[in-house]
PDB file of C-alpha atoms in Angstrom:
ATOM      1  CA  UNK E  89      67.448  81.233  94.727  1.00 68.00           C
ATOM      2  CA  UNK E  90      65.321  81.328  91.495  1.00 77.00           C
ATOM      3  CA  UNK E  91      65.166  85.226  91.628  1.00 78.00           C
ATOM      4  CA  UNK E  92      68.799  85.133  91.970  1.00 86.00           C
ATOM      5  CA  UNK E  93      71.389  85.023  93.888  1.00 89.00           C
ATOM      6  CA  UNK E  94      72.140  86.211  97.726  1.00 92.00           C
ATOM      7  CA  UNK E  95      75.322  87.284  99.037  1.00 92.00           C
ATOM      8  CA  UNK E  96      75.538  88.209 102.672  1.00 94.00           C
ATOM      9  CA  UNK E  97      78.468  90.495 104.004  1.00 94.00           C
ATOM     10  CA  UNK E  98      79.683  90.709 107.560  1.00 96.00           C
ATOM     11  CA  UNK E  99      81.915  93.291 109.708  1.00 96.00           C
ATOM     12  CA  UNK E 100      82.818  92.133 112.526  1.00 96.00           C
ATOM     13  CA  UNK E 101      85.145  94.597 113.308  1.00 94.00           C
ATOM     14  CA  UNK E 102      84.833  97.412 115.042  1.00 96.00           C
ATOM     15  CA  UNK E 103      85.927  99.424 112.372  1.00 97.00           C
ATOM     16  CA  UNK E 104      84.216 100.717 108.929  1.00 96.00           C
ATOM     17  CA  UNK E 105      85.495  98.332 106.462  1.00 96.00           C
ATOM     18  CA  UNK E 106      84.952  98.607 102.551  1.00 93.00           C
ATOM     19  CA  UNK E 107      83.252  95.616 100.934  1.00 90.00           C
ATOM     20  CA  UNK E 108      84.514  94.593  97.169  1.00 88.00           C
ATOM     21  CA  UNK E 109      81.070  92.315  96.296  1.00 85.00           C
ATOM     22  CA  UNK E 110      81.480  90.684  92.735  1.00 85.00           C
ATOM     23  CA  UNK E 111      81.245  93.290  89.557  1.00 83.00           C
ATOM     24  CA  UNK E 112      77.816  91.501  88.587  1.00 83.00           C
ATOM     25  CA  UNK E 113      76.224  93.254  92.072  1.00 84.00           C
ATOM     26  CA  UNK E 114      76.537  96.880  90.463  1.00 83.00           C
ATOM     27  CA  UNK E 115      73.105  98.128  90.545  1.00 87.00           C
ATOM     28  CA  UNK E 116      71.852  95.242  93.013  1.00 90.00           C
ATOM     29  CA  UNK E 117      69.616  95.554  95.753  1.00 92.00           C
ATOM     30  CA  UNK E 118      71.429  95.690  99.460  1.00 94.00           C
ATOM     31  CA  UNK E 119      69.698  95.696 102.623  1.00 96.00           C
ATOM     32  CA  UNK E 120      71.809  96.397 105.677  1.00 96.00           C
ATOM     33  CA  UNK E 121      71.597  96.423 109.459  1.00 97.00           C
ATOM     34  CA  UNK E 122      74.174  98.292 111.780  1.00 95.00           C
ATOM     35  CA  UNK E 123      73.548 100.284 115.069  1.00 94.00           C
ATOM     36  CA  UNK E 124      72.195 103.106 113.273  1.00 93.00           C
ATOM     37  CA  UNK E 125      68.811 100.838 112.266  1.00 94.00           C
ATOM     38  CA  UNK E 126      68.823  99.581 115.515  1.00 89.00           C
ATOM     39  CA  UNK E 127      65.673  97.051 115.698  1.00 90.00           C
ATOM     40  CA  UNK E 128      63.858  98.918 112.875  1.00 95.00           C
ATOM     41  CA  UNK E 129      63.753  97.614 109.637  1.00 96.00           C
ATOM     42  CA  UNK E 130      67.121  97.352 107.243  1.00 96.00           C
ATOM     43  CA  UNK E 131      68.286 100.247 105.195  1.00 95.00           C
ATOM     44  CA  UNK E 132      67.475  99.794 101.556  1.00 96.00           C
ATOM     45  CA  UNK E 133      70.960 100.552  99.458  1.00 93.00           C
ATOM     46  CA  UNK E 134      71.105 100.338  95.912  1.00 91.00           C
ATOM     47  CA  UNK E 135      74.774  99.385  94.479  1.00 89.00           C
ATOM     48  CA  UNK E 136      75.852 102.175  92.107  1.00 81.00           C
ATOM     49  CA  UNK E 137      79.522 101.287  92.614  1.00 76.00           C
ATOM     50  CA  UNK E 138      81.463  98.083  92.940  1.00 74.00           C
ATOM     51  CA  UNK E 139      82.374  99.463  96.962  1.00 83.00           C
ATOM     52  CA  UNK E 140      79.946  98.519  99.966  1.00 88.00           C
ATOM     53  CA  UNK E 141      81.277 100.859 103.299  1.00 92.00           C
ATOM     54  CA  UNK E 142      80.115  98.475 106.128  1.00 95.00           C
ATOM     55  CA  UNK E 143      79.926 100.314 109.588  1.00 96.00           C
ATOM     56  CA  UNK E 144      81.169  98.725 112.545  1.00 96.00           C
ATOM     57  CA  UNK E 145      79.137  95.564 112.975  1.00 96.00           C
ATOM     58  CA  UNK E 146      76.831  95.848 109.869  1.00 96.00           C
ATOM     59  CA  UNK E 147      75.569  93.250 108.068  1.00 96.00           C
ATOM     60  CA  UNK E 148      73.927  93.380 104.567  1.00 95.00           C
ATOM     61  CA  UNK E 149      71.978  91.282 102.449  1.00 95.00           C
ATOM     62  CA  UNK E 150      72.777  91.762  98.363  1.00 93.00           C
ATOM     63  CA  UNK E 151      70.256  90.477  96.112  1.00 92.00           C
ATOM     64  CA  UNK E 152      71.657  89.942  92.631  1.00 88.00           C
ATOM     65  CA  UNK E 153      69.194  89.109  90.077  1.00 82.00           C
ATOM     66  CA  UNK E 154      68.990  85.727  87.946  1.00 79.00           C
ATOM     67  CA  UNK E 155      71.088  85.692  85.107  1.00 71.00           C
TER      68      UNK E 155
END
């Protein structure tokens, strides 16, 4: 997109799972949905690390910033 770019990760296991997103999403903007949000609004996660930990079922939305 012109703000930048979006990277979507899925678990569709029933398992936690660790995400590796590209080293350019450190400090990026994540918003993920899993059965502890329910129908409420996505949780807000800011990178820190290179690691995403994906509950069972989650699926987040990274937004990376333009270059």
């Amino acid at each position: 997109t012109r703000s930048g770019r979006k990277l979507i990760l899925v678990n569709k296991q029933n398992a936690t799972v660790v995400a590796v997103p590209p080293p350019e999403s450190a400090g990026a903007q994540a918003d993920v949905v899993d059965a502890k949000t329910g129908e409420n609004r996505p949780e807000p996660i800011t990178l820190s690390a290179s690691r995403l930990t994906l509950a069972p079922f989650a699926v987040a939305v990274v937004s990376m910033p333009a270059r």
